[in-house]
Coordinates of C-alpha atoms in Angstrom, one line a residue:
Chain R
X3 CA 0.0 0.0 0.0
X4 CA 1.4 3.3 -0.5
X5 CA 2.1 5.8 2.0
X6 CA 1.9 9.5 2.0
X7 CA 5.4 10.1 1.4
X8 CA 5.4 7.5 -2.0
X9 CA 2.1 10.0 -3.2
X10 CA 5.1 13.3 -2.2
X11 CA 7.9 11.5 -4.2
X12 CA 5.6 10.5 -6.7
X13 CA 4.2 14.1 -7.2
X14 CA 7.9 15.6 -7.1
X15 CA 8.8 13.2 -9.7
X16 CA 6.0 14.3 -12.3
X17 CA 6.3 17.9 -11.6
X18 CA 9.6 18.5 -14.1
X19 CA 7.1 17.0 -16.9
X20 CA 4.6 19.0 -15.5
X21 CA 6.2 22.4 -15.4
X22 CA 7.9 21.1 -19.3
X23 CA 4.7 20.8 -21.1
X24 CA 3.3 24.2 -19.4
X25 CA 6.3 25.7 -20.8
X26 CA 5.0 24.6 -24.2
X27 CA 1.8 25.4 -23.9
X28 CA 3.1 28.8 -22.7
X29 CA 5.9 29.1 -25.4
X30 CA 2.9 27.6 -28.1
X31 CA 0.6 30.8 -26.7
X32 CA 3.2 33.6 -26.9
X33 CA 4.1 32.0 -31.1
X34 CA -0.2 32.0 -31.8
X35 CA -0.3 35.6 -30.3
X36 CA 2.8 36.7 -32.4
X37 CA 1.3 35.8 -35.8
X38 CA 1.3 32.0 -35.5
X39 CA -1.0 29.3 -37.4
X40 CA -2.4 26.1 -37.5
X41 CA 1.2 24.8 -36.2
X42 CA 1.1 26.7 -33.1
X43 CA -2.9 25.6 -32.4
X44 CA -1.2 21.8 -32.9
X45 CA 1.3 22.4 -30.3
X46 CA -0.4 24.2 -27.9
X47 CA -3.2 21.1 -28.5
X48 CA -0.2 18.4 -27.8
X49 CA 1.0 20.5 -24.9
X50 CA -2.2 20.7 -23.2
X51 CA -3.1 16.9 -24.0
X52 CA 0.4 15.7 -23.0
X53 CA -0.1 18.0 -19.4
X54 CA -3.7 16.2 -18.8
X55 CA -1.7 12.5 -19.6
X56 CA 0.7 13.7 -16.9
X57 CA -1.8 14.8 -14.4
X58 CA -3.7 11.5 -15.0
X59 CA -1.0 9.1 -13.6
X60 CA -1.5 10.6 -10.1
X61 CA -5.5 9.2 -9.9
X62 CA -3.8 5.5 -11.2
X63 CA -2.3 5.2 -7.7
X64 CA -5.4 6.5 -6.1
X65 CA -7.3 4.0 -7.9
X66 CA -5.4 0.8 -7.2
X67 CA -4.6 1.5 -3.3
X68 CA -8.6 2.4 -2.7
X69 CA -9.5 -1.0 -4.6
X70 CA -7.2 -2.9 -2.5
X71 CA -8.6 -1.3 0.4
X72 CA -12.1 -2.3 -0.8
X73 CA -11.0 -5.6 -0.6
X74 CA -10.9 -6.1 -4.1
X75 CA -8.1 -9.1 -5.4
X76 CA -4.6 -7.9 -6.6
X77 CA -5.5 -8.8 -9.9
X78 CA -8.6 -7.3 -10.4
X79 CA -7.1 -4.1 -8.8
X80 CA -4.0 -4.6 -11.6
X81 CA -6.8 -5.6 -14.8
X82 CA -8.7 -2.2 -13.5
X83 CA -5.7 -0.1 -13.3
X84 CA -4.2 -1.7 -16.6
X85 CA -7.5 -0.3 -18.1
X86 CA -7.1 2.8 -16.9
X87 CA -3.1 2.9 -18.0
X88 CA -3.9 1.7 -21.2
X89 CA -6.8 4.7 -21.6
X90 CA -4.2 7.3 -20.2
X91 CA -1.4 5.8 -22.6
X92 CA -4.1 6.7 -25.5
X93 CA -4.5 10.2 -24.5
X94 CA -1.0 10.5 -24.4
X95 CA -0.6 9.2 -27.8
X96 CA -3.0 11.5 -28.7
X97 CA -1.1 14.5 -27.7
X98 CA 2.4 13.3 -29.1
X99 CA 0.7 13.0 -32.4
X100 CA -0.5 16.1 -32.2
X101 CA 2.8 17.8 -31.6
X102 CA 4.8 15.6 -33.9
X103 CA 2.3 17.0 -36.3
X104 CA 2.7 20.9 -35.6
X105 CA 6.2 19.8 -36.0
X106 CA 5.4 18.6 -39.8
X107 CA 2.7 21.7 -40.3
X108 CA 5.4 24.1 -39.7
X109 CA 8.7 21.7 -41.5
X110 CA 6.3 21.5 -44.8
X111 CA 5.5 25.4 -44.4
X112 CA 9.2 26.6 -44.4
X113 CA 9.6 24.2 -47.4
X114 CA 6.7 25.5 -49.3
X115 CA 7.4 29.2 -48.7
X116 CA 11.4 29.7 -49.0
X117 CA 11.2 32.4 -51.1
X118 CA 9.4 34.5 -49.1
X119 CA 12.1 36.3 -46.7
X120 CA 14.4 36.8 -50.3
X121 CA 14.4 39.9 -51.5
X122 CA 13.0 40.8 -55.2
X123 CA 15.7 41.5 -58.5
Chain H
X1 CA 3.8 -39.9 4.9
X2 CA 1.5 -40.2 1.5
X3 CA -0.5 -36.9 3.2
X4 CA 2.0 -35.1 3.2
X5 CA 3.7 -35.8 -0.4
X6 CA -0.4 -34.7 -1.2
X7 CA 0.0 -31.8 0.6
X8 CA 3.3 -30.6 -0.6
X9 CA 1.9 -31.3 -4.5
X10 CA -1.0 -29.4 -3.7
X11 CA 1.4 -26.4 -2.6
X12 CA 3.6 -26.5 -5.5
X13 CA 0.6 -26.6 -7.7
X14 CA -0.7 -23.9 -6.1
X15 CA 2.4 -22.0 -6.3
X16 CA 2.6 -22.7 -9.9
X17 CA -1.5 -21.1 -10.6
X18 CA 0.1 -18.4 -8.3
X19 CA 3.4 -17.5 -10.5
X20 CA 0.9 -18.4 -13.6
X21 CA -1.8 -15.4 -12.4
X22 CA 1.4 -13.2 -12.1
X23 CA 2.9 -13.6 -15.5
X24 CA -0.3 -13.2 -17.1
X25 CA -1.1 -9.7 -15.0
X26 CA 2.4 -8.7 -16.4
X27 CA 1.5 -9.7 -19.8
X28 CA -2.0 -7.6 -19.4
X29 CA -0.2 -4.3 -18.1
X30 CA 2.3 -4.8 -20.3
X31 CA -0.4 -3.4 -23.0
X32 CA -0.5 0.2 -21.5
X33 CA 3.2 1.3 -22.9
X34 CA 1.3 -0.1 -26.3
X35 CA -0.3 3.0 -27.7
X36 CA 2.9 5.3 -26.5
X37 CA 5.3 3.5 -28.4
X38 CA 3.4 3.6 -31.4
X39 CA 2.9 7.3 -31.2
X40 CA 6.4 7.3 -31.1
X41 CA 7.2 4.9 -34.2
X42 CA 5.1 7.6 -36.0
X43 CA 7.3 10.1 -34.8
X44 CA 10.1 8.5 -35.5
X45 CA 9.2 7.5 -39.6
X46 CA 7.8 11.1 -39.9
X47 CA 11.6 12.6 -38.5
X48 CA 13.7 10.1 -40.6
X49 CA 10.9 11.5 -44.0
X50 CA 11.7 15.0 -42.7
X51 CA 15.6 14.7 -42.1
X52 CA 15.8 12.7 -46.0
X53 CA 13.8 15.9 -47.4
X54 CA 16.9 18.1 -46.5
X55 CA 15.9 18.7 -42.9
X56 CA 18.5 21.0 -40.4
X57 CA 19.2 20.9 -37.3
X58 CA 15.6 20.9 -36.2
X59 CA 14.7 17.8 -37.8
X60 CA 17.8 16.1 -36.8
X61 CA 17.0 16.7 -33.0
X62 CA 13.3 15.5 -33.7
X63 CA 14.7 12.4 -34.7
X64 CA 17.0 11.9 -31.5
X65 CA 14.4 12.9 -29.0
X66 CA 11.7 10.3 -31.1
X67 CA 14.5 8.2 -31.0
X68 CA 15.4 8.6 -26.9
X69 CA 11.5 8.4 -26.4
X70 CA 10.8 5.1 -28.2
X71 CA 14.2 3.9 -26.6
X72 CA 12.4 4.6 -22.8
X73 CA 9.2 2.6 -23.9
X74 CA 11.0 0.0 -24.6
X75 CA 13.2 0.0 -21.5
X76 CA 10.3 0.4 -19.5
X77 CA 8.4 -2.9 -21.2
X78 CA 11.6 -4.7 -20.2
X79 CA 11.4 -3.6 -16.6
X80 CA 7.6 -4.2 -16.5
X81 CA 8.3 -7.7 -17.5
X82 CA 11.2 -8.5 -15.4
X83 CA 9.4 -7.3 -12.4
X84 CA 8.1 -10.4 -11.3
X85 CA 12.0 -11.9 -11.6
X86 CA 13.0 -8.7 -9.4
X87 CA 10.3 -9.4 -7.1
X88 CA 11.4 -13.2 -6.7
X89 CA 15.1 -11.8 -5.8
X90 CA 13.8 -10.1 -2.8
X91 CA 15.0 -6.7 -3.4
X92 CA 14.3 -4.1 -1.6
X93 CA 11.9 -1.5 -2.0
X94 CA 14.9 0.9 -2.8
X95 CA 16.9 -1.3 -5.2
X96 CA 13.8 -1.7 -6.9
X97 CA 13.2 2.2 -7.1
X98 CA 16.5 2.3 -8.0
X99 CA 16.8 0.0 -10.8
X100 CA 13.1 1.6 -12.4
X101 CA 14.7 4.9 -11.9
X102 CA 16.9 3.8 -14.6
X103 CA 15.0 5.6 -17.9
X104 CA 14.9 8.8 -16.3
X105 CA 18.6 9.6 -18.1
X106 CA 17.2 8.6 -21.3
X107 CA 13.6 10.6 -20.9
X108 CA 15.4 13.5 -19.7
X109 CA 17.5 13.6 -23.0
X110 CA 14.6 12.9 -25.0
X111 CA 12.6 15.6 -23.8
X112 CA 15.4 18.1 -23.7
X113 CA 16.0 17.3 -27.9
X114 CA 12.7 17.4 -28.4
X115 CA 11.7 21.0 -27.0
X116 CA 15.4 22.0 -28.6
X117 CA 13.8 20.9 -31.6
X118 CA 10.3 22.7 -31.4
X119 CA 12.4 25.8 -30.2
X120 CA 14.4 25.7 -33.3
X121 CA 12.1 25.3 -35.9
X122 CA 9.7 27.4 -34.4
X123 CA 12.3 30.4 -33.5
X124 CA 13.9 29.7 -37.1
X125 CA 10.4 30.0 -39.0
X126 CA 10.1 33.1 -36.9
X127 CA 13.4 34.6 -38.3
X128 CA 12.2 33.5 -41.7
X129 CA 8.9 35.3 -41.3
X130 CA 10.7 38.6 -40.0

């Protein structure tokens, strides 16, 4: 069963991911409100999806130390928690996709508008 | 004397359904790092198109941090599935902290190339822009 101090550790643990994907939401903000497109929407989309994923792991160990308390078996409390893994894994996903594809938005962007920063002859 | 050699089959049966329960609750949470690592692969194929289409620096630290990332989803399958050998070697809780703790240099690396790389291509197309 875990303690207090393994729910601190654990919570000190996620906070560098934490405070990383609210820098890129923050960074994604500041590029939308200086002119950005539908890159910047994608990023700030992965960021925020990425920082739910991140907050989700903390309610896993919730889950699995209240059903053991409940009296449920070990391995219904693992197949319930694997569920909930798997679902938090998806939205994950989802947000990685999302930012790997801001990441292509803006890479096919610079190569379909090189010319634009040249000057005219 | 024949009671007891009953008992003591019984036991390692038992034992046996018992380990047999645990490898198959590995196998089952095992499933979770699924959809990650194929978020990654996807990552991963789209950095290696982008780097062969003449991509910079940008691209090229895409492809490490994709790289690092899918290399940590793999690590942490292998640890999910040795855990049930760990647990057998009675560690302690603090070994075993320890030895998870092990894809945090890895992670850390990945997700340090991977915001170099949004910064970059971001900040660069900014330049363009300007």
């Amino acid at each position: 069963m875990m303690g207090i101090f393994e729910y601190l550790m654990f919570l000190l643990g996620s906070l560098p991911a934490l405070a990383l994907w609210i820098a890129v939401i923050i960074f994604g903000i500041v590029m939308l409100k200086r002119g950005g497109g539908r890159a910047e929407r994608f990023l700030i989309a992965g960021g925020s999806i990425k920082l739910l994923g991140n907050l989700l792991i903390v309610p896993s160990f919730m889950i699995m130390s209240w059903l053991l308390r409940m009296d449920y078996s070990v391995e219904y409390a693992n197949t319930v928690n694997t569920g909930y893994g798997i679902f938090r894994n998806i939205v994950s996903m989802a947000g990685i996709i999302c930012l790997i594809y801001a990441f292509w938005v803006k890479f096919n962007t610079r190569n379909t508008e090189p010319v634009a920063s040249l000057p005219n002859n | 004397m024949e009671k007891d050699n009953k008992r003591g089959a019984a036991g390692v049966l038992n034992l046996t359904n018992k380990m047999d329960t645990s490898i198959q609750v590995v196998e089952i949470s095992l499933l979770r790092y699924v959809p990650e690592l194929v978020a990654w692969v996807i990552g991963l194929v789209l950095a290696i198109i982008m780097v062969r289409q003449g991509g910079g620096k940008a691209e090229k630290l895409l492809l490490a941090g994709c790289s690092l990332m899918f290399l940590v989803g793999i690590i942490s399958v292998l640890l999910g599935s040795m855990t049930p050998w760990l647990l057998e070697q009675r560690i302690s809780a603090q070994e075993f902290g320890l030895i998870r703790s092990i894809s945090i240099i890895p992670s850390l690396a990945g997700f340090i190339c991977l915001i170099l790389a949004f910064f970059v291509r971001f900040k660069t197309k900014k330049q363009e822009a300007t």
